[in-house]
mmCIF file with all atom_site columns, C-alpha atoms and ligand atoms in Angstrom:
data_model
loop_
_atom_site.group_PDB
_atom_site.id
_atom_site.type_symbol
_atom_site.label_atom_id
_atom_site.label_alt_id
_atom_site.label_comp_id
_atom_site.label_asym_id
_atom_site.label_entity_id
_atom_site.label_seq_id
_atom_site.pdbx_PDB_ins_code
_atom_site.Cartn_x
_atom_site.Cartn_y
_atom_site.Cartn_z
_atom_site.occupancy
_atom_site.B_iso_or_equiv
_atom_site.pdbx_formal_charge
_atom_site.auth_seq_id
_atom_site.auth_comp_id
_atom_site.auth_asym_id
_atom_site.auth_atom_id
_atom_site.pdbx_PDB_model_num
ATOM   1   C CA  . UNK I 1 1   ? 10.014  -3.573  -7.923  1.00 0.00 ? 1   UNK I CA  1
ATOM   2   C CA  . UNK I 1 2   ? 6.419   -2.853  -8.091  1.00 0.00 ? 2   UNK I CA  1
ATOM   3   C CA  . UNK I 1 3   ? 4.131   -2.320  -5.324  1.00 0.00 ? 3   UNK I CA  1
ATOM   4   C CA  . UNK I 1 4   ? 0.663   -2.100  -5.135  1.00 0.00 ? 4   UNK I CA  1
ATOM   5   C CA  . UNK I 1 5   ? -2.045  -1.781  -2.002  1.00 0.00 ? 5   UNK I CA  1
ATOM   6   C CA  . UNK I 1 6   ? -4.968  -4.124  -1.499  1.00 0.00 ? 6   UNK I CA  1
ATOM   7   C CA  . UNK I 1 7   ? -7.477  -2.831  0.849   1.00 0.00 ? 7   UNK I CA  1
ATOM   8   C CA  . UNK I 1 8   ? -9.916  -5.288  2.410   1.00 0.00 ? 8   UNK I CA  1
ATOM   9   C CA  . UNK I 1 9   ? -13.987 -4.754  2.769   1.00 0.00 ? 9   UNK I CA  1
ATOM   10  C CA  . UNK I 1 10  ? -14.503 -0.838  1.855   1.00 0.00 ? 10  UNK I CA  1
ATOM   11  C CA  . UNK I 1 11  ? -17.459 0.015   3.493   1.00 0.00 ? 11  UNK I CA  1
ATOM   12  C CA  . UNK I 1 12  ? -18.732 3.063   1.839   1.00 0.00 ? 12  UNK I CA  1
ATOM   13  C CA  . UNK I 1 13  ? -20.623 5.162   4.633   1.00 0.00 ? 13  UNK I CA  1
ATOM   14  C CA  . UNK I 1 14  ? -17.573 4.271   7.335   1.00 0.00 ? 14  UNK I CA  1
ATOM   15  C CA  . UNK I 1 15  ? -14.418 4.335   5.742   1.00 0.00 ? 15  UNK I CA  1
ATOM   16  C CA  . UNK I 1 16  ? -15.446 6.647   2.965   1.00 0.00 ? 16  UNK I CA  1
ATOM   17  C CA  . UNK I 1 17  ? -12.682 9.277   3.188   1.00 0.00 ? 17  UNK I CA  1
ATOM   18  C CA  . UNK I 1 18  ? -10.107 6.475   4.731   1.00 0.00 ? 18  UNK I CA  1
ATOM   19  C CA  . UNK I 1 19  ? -9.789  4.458   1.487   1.00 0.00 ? 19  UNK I CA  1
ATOM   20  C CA  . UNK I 1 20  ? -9.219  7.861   -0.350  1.00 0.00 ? 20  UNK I CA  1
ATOM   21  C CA  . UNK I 1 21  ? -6.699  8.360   2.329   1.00 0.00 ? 21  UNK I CA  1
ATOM   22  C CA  . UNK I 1 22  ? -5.077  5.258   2.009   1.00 0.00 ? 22  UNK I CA  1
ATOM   23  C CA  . UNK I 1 23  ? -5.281  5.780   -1.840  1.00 0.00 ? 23  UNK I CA  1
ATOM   24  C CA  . UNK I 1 24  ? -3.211  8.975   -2.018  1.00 0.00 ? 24  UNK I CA  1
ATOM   25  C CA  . UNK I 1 25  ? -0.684  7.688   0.382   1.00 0.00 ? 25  UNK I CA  1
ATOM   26  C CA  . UNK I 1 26  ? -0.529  4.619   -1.457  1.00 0.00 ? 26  UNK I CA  1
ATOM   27  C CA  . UNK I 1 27  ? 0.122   7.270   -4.339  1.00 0.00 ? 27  UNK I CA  1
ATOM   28  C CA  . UNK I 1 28  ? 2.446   9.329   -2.239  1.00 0.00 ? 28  UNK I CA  1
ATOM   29  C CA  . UNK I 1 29  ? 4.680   6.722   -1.077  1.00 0.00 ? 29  UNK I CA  1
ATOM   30  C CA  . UNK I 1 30  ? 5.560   4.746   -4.185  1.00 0.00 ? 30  UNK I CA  1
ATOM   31  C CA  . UNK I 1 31  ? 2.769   2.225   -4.937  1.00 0.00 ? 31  UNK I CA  1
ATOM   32  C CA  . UNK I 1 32  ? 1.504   2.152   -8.459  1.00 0.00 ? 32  UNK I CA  1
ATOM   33  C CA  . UNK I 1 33  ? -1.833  0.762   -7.523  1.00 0.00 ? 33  UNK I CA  1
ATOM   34  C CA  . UNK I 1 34  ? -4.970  0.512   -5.014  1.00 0.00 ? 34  UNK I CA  1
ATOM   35  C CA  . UNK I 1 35  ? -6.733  -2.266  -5.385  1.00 0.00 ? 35  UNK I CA  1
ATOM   36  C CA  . UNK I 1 36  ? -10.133 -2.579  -3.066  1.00 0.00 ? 36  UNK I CA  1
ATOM   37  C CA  . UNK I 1 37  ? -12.444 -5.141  -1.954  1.00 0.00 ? 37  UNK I CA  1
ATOM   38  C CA  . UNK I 1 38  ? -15.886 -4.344  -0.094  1.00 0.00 ? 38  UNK I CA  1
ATOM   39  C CA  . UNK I 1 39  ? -18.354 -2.052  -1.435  1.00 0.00 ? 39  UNK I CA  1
ATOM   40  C CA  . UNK I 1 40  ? -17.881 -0.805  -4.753  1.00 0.00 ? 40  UNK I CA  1
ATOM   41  C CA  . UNK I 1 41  ? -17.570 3.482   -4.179  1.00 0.00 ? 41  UNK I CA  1
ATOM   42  C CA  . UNK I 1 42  ? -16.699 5.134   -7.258  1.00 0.00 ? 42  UNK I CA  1
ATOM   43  C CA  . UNK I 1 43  ? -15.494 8.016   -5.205  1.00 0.00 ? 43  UNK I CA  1
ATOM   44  C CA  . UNK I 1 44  ? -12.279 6.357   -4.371  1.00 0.00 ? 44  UNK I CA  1
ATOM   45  C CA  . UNK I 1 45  ? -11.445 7.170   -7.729  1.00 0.00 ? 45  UNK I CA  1
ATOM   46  C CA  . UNK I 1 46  ? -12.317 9.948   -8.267  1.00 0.00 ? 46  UNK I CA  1
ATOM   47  C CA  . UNK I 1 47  ? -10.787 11.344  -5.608  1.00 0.00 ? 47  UNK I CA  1
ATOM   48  C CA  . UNK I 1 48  ? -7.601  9.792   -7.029  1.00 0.00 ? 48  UNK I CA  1
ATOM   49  C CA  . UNK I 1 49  ? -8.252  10.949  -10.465 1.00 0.00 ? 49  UNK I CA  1
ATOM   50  C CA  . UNK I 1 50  ? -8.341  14.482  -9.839  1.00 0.00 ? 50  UNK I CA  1
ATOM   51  C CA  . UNK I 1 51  ? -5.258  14.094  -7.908  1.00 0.00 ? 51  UNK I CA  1
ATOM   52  C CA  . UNK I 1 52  ? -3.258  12.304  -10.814 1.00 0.00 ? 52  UNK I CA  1
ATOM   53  C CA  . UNK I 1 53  ? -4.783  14.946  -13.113 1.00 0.00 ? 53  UNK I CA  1
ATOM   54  C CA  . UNK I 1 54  ? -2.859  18.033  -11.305 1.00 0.00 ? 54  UNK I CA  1
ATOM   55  C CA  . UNK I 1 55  ? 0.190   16.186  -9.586  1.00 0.00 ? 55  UNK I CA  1
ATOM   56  C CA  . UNK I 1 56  ? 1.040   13.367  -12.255 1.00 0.00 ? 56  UNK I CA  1
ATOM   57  C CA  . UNK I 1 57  ? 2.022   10.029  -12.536 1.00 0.00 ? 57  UNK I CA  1
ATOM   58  C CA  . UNK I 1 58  ? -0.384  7.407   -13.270 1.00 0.00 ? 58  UNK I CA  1
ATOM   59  C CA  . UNK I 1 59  ? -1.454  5.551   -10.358 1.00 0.00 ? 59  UNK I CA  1
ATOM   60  C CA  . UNK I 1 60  ? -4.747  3.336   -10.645 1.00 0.00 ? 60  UNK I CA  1
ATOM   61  C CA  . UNK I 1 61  ? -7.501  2.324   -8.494  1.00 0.00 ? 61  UNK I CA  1
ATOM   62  C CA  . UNK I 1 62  ? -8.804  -1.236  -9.053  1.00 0.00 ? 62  UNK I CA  1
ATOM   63  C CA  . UNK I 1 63  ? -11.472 -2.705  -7.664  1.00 0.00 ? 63  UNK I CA  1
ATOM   64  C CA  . UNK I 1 64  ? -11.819 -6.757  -6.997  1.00 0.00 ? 64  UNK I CA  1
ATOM   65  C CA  . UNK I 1 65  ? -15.135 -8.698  -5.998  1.00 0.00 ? 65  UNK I CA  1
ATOM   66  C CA  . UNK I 1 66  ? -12.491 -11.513 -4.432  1.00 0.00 ? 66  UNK I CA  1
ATOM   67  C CA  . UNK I 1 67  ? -9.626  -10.733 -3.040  1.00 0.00 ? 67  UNK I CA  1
ATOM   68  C CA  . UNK I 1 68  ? -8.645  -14.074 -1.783  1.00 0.00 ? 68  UNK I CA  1
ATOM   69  C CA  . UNK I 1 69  ? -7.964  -15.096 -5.430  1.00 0.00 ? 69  UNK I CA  1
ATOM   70  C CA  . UNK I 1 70  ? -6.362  -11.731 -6.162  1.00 0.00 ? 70  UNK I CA  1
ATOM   71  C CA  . UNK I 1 71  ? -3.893  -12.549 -3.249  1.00 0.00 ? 71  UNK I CA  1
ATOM   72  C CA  . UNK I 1 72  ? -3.467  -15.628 -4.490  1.00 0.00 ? 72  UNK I CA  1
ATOM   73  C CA  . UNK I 1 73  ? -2.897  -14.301 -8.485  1.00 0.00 ? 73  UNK I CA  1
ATOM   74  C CA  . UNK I 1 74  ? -0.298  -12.101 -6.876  1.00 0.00 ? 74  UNK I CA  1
ATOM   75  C CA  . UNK I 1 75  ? 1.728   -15.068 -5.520  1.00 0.00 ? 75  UNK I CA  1
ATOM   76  C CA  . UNK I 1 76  ? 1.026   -17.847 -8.630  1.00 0.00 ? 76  UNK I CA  1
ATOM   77  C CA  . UNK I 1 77  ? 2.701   -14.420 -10.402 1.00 0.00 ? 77  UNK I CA  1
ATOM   78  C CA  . UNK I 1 78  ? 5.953   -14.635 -7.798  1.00 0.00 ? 78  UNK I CA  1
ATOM   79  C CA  . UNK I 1 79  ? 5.001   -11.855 -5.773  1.00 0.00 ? 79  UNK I CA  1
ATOM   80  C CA  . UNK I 1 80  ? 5.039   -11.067 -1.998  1.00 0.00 ? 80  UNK I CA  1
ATOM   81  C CA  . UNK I 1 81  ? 2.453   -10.347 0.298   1.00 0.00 ? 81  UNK I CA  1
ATOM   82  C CA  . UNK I 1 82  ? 2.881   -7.997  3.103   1.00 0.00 ? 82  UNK I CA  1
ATOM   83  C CA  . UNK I 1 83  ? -0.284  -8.057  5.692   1.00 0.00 ? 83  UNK I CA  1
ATOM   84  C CA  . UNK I 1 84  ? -0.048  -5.151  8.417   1.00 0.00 ? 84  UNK I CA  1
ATOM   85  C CA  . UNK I 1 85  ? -1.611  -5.978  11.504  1.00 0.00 ? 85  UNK I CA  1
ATOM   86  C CA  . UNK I 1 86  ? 0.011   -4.925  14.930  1.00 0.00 ? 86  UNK I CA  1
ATOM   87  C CA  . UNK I 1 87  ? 0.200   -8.343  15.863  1.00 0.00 ? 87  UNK I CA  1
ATOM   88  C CA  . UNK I 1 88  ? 2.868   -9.005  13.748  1.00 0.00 ? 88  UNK I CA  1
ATOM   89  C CA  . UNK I 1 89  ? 6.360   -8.967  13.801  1.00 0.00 ? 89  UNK I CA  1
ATOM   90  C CA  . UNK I 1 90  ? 7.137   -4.981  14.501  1.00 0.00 ? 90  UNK I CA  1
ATOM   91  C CA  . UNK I 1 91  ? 8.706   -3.788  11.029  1.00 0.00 ? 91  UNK I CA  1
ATOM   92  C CA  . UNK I 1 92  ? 12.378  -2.625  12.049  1.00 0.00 ? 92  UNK I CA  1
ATOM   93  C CA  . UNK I 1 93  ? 12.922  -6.390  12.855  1.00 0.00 ? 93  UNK I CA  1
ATOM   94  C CA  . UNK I 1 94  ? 11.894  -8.023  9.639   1.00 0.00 ? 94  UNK I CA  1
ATOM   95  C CA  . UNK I 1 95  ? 12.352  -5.284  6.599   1.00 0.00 ? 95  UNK I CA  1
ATOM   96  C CA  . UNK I 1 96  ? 15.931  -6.246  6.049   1.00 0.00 ? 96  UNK I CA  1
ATOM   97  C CA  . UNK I 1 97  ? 14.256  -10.028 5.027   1.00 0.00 ? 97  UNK I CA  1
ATOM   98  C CA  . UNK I 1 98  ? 11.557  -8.241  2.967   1.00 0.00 ? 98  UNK I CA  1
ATOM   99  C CA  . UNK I 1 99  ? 13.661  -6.191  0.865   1.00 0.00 ? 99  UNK I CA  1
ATOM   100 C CA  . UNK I 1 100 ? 16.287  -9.129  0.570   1.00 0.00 ? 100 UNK I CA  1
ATOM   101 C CA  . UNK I 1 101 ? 13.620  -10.961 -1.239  1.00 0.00 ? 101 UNK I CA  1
ATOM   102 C CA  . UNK I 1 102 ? 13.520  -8.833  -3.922  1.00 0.00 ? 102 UNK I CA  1
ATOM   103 C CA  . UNK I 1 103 ? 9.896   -9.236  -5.862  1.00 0.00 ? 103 UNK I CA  1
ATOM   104 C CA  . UNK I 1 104 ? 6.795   -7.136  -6.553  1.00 0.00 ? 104 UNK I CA  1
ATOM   105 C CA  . UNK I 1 105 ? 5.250   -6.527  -3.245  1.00 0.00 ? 105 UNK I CA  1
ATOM   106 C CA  . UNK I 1 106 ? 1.454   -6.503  -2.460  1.00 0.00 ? 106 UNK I CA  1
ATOM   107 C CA  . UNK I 1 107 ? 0.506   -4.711  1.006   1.00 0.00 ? 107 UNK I CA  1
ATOM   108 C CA  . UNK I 1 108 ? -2.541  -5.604  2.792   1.00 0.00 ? 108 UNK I CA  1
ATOM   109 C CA  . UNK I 1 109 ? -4.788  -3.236  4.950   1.00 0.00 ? 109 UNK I CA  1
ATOM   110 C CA  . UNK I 1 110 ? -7.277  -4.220  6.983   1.00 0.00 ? 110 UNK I CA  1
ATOM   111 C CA  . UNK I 1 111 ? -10.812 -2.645  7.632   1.00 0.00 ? 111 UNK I CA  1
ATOM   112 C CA  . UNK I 1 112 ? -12.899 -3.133  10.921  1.00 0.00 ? 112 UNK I CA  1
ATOM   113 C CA  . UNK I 1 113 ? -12.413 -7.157  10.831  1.00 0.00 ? 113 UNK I CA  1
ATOM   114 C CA  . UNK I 1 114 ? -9.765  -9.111  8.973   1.00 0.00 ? 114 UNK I CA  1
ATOM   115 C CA  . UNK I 1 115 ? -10.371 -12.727 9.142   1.00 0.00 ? 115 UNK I CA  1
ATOM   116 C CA  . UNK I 1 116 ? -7.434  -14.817 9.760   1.00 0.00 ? 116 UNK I CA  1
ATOM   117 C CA  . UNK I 1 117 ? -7.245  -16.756 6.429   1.00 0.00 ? 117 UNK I CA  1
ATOM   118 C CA  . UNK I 1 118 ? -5.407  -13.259 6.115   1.00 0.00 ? 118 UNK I CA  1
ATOM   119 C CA  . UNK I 1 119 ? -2.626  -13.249 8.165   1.00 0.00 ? 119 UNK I CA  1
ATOM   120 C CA  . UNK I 1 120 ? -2.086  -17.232 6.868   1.00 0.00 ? 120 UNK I CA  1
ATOM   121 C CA  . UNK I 1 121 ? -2.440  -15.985 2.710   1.00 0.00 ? 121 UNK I CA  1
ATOM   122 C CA  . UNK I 1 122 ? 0.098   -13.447 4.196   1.00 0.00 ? 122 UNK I CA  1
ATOM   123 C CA  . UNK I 1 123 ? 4.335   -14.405 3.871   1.00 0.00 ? 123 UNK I CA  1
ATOM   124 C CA  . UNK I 1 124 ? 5.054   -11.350 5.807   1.00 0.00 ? 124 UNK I CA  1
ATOM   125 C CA  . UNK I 1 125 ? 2.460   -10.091 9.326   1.00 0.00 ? 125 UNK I CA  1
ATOM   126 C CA  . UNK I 1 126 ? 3.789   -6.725  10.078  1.00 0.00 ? 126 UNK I CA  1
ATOM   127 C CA  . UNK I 1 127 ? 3.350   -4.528  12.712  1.00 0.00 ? 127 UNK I CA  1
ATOM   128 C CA  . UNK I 1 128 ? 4.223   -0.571  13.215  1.00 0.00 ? 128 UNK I CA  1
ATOM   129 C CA  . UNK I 1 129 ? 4.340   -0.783  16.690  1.00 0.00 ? 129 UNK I CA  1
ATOM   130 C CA  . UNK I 1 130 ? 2.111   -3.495  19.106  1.00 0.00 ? 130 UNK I CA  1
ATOM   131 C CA  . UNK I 1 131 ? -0.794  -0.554  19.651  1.00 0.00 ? 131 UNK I CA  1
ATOM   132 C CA  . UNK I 1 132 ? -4.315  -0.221  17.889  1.00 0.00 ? 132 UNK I CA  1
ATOM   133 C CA  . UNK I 1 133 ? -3.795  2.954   15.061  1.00 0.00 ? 133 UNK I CA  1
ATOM   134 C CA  . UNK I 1 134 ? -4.746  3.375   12.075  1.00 0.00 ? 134 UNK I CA  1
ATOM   135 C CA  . UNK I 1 135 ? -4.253  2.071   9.004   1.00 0.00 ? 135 UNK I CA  1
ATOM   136 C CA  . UNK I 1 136 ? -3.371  5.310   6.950   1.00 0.00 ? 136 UNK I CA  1
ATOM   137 C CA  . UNK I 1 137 ? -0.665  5.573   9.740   1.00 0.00 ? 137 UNK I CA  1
ATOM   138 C CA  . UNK I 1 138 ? 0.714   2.165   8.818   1.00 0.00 ? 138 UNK I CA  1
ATOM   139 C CA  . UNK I 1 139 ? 0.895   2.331   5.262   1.00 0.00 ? 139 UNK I CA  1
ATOM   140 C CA  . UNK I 1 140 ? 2.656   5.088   5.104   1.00 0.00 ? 140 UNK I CA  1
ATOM   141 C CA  . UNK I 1 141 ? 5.222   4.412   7.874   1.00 0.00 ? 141 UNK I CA  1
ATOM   142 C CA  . UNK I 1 142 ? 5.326   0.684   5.998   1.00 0.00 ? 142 UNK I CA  1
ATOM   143 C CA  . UNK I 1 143 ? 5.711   1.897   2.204   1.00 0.00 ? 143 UNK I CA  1
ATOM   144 C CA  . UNK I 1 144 ? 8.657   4.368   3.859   1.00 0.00 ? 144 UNK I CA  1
ATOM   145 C CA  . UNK I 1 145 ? 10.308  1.594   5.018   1.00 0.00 ? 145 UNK I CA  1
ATOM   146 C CA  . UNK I 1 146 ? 10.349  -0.675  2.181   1.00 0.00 ? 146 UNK I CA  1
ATOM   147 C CA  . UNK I 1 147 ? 10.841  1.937   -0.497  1.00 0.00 ? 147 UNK I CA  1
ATOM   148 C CA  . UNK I 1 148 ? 13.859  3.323   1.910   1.00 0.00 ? 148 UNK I CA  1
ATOM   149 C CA  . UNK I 1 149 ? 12.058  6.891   1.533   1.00 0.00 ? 149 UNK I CA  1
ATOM   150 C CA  . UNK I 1 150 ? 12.568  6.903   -2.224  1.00 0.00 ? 150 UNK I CA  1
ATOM   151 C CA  . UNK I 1 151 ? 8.908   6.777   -2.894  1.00 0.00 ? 151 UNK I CA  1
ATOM   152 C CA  . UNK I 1 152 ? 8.166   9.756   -1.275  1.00 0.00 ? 152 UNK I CA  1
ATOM   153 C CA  . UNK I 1 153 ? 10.568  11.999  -3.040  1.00 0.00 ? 153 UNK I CA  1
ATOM   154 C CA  . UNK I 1 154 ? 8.977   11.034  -6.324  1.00 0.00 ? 154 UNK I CA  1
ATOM   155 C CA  . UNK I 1 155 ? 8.644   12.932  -9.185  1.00 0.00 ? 155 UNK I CA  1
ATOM   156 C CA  . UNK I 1 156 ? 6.225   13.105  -12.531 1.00 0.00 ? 156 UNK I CA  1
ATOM   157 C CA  . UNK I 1 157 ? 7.460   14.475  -15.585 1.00 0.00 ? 157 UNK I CA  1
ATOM   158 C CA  . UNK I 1 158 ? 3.354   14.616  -16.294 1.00 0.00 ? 158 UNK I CA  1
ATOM   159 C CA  . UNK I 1 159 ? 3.284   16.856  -13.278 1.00 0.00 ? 159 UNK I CA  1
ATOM   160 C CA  . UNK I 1 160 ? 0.516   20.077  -13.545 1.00 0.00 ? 160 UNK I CA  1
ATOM   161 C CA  . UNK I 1 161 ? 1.605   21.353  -10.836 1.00 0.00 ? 161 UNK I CA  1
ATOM   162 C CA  . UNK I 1 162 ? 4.598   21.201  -8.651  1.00 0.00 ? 162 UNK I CA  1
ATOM   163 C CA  . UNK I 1 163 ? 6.071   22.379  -5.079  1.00 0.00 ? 163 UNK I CA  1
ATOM   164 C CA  . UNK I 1 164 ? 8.896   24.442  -4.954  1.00 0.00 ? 164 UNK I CA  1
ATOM   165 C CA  . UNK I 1 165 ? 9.635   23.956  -1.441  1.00 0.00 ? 165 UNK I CA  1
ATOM   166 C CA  . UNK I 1 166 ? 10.535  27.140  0.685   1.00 0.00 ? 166 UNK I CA  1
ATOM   167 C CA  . UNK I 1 167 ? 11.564  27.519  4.228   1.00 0.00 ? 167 UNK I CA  1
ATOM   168 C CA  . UNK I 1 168 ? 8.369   29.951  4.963   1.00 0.00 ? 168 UNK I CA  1
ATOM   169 C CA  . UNK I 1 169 ? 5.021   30.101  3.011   1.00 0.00 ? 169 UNK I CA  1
ATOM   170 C CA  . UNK I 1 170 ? 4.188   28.444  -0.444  1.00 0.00 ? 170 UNK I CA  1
ATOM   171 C CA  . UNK I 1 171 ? 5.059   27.767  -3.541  1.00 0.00 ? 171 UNK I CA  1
ATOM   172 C CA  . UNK I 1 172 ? 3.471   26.374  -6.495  1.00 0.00 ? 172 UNK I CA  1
ATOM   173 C CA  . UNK I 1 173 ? 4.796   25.935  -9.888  1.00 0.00 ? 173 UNK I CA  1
ATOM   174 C CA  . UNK I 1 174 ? 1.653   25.961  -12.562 1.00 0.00 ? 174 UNK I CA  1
ATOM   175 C CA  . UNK I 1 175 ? 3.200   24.244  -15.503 1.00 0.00 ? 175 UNK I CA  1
ATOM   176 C CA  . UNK I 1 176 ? 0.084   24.988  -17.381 1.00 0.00 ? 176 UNK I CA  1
ATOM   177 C CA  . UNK I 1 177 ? 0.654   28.775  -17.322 1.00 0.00 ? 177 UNK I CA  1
ATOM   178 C CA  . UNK I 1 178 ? 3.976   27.752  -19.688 1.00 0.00 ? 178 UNK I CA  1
ATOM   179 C CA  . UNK I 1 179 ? 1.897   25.641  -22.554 1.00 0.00 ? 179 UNK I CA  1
HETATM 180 N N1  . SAM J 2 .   ? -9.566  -4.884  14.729  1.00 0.00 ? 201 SAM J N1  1
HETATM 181 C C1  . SAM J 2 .   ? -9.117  -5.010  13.388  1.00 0.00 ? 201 SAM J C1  1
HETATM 182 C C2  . SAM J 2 .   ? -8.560  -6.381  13.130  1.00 0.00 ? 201 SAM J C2  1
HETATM 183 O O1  . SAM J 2 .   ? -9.280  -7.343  13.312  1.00 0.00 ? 201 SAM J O1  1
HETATM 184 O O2  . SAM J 2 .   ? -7.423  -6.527  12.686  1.00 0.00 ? 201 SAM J O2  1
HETATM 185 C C3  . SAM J 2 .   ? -8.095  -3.907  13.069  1.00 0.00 ? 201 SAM J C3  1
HETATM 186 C C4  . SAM J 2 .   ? -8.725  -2.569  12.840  1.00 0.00 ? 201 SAM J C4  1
HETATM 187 S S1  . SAM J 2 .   ? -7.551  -1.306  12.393  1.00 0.00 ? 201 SAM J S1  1
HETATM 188 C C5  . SAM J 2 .   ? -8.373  0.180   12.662  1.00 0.00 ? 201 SAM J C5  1
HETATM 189 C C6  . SAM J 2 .   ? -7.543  -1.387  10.662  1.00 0.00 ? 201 SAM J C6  1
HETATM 190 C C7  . SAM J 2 .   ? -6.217  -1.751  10.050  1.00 0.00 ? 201 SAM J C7  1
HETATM 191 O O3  . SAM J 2 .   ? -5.209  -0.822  10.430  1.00 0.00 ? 201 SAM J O3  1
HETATM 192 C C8  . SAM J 2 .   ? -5.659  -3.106  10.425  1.00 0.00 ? 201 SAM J C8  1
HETATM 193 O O4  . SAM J 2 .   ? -6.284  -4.151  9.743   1.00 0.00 ? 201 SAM J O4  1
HETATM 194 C C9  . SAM J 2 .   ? -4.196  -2.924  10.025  1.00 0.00 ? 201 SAM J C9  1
HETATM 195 O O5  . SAM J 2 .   ? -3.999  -3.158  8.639   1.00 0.00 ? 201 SAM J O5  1
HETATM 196 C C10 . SAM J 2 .   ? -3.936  -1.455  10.345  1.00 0.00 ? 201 SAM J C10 1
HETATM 197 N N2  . SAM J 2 .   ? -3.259  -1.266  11.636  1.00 0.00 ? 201 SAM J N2  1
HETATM 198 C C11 . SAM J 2 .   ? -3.749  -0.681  12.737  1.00 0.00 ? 201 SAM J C11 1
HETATM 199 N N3  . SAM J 2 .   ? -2.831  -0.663  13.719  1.00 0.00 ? 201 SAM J N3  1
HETATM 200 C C12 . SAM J 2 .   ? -1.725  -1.260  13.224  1.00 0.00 ? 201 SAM J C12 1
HETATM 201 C C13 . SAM J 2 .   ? -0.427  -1.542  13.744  1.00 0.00 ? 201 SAM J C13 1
HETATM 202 N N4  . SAM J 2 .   ? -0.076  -1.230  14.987  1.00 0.00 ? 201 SAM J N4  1
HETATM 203 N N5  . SAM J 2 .   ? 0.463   -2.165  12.937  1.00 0.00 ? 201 SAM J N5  1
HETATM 204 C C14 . SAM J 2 .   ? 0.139   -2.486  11.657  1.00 0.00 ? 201 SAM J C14 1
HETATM 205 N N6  . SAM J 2 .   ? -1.070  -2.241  11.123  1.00 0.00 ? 201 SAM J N6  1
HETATM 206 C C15 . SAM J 2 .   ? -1.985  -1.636  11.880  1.00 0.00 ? 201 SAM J C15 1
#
C-alpha cells in the first residue's frame, strides 16, 4: 500500500518551514511522496533532498498546478482519499474502515482555507481530535495510525547515516567512514 501527502495552497512567505515540516514527516512516517499545490518554493525540496541524501530512502516532492484533477487521477487510478480536517469523523472511530479498504491512500492537508469541494472530493473527513492544531500534528498522528506505527520504524539500506539508539546521549553511525 502506497501512500503519498497532498498539501493544498503552499504559500511561500507563511507556511515556508511548515510544508518542509509536513514533508519530512510525510518522510518519517511512511509516505513515499509530497505532492504540493500553491506557490511553487523550490525549498521544499531541497530541504527534503538533503535529508534523503544522509538518512536514505527515496521519497519525492512533487509539485501540481491543479490539485482537483490530481485528486481526481488518484481515484480514476482506485485510490483513496483521506482529507484531515477536525470536523471530521475523529480517527479512532473510522481507521478500522480505512485500512479494511485496502488501496493506495492519498492524505490531504489543508493550509489557511480549504474550500469545501474538499471535504466532498474526500471518501474519508478525518479528525485528530474536534480542536484547531496543526497540521504537522495531524499527519503524523494520522500516518501512525494507518501505517499501525510501521512507518515510523523504517529503515534504508541507502542510509548515510544511522541512529544507534542509547538510553543517554547520542549515537550516530557514519556509514561513509566504512566505504
Ligand atoms: N481554518 C482552516 C480550514 O478552513 O480548514 C484550517 C486551518 S489548520 C491550521 C490547517 C490544517 O491543519 C487543516 O486544513 C487540517 O488539515 C489540519 N488540522 C488542524 N487541526 C486538525 C484536527 N483537529 N484534525 C485534523 N486535521 C487538523
Amino acid at each position: 500500500m502506497e501512500i503519498v501527502v497532498l498539501r493544498l495552497h503552499h504559500r511561500i512567505t507563511r507556511d515556508k518551514r511548515m510544508s518542509s515540516h509536513l514533508a519530512l514527516v510525510a518522510r518519517a512516517f511512511g509516505a513515499s511522496k509530497i505532492v504540493y499545490s500553491g506557490e511553487y518554493d523550490n525549498r521544499i525540496e531541497q530541504t527534503v533532498a538533503q535529508i534523503v541524501e544522509s538518512w536514505g530512502g527515496n521519497f519525492n516532492v512533487e509539485y501540481t498546478q491543479n490539485e482537483r484533477q490530481y485528486i481526481k487521477e488518484w481515484k480514476r487510478e482506485g485510490g483513496v482519499v483521506v482529507h484531515l480536517t477536525m470536523f471530521g469523523i475523529e480517527i479512532d472511530d473510522v481507521i478500522d474502515d480505512l485500512r479494511k479498504v485496502e488501496k493506495d491512500v492519498l492524505v490531504i492537508v489543508g493550509g489557511a482555507k480549504v474550500e469545501i469541494e474538499f471535504y466532498h472530493l474526500a471518501d474519508f473527513n478525518i479528525a485528530i481530535g474536534h480542536q484547531p492544531h496543526s497540521e504537522v500534528a495531524a499527519l503524523a498522528i494520522c500516518l501512525d495510525k494507518i501505517t499501525g506505527g510501521k512507518g515510523r520504524k523504517k529503515r534504508y539500506s541507502n542510509a548515510r547515516v544511522e541512529i544507534e539508539p542509547c538510553k543517554k546521549g547520542k549515537k550516530v553511525i557514519d556509514k561513509r567512514r566504512k566505504e
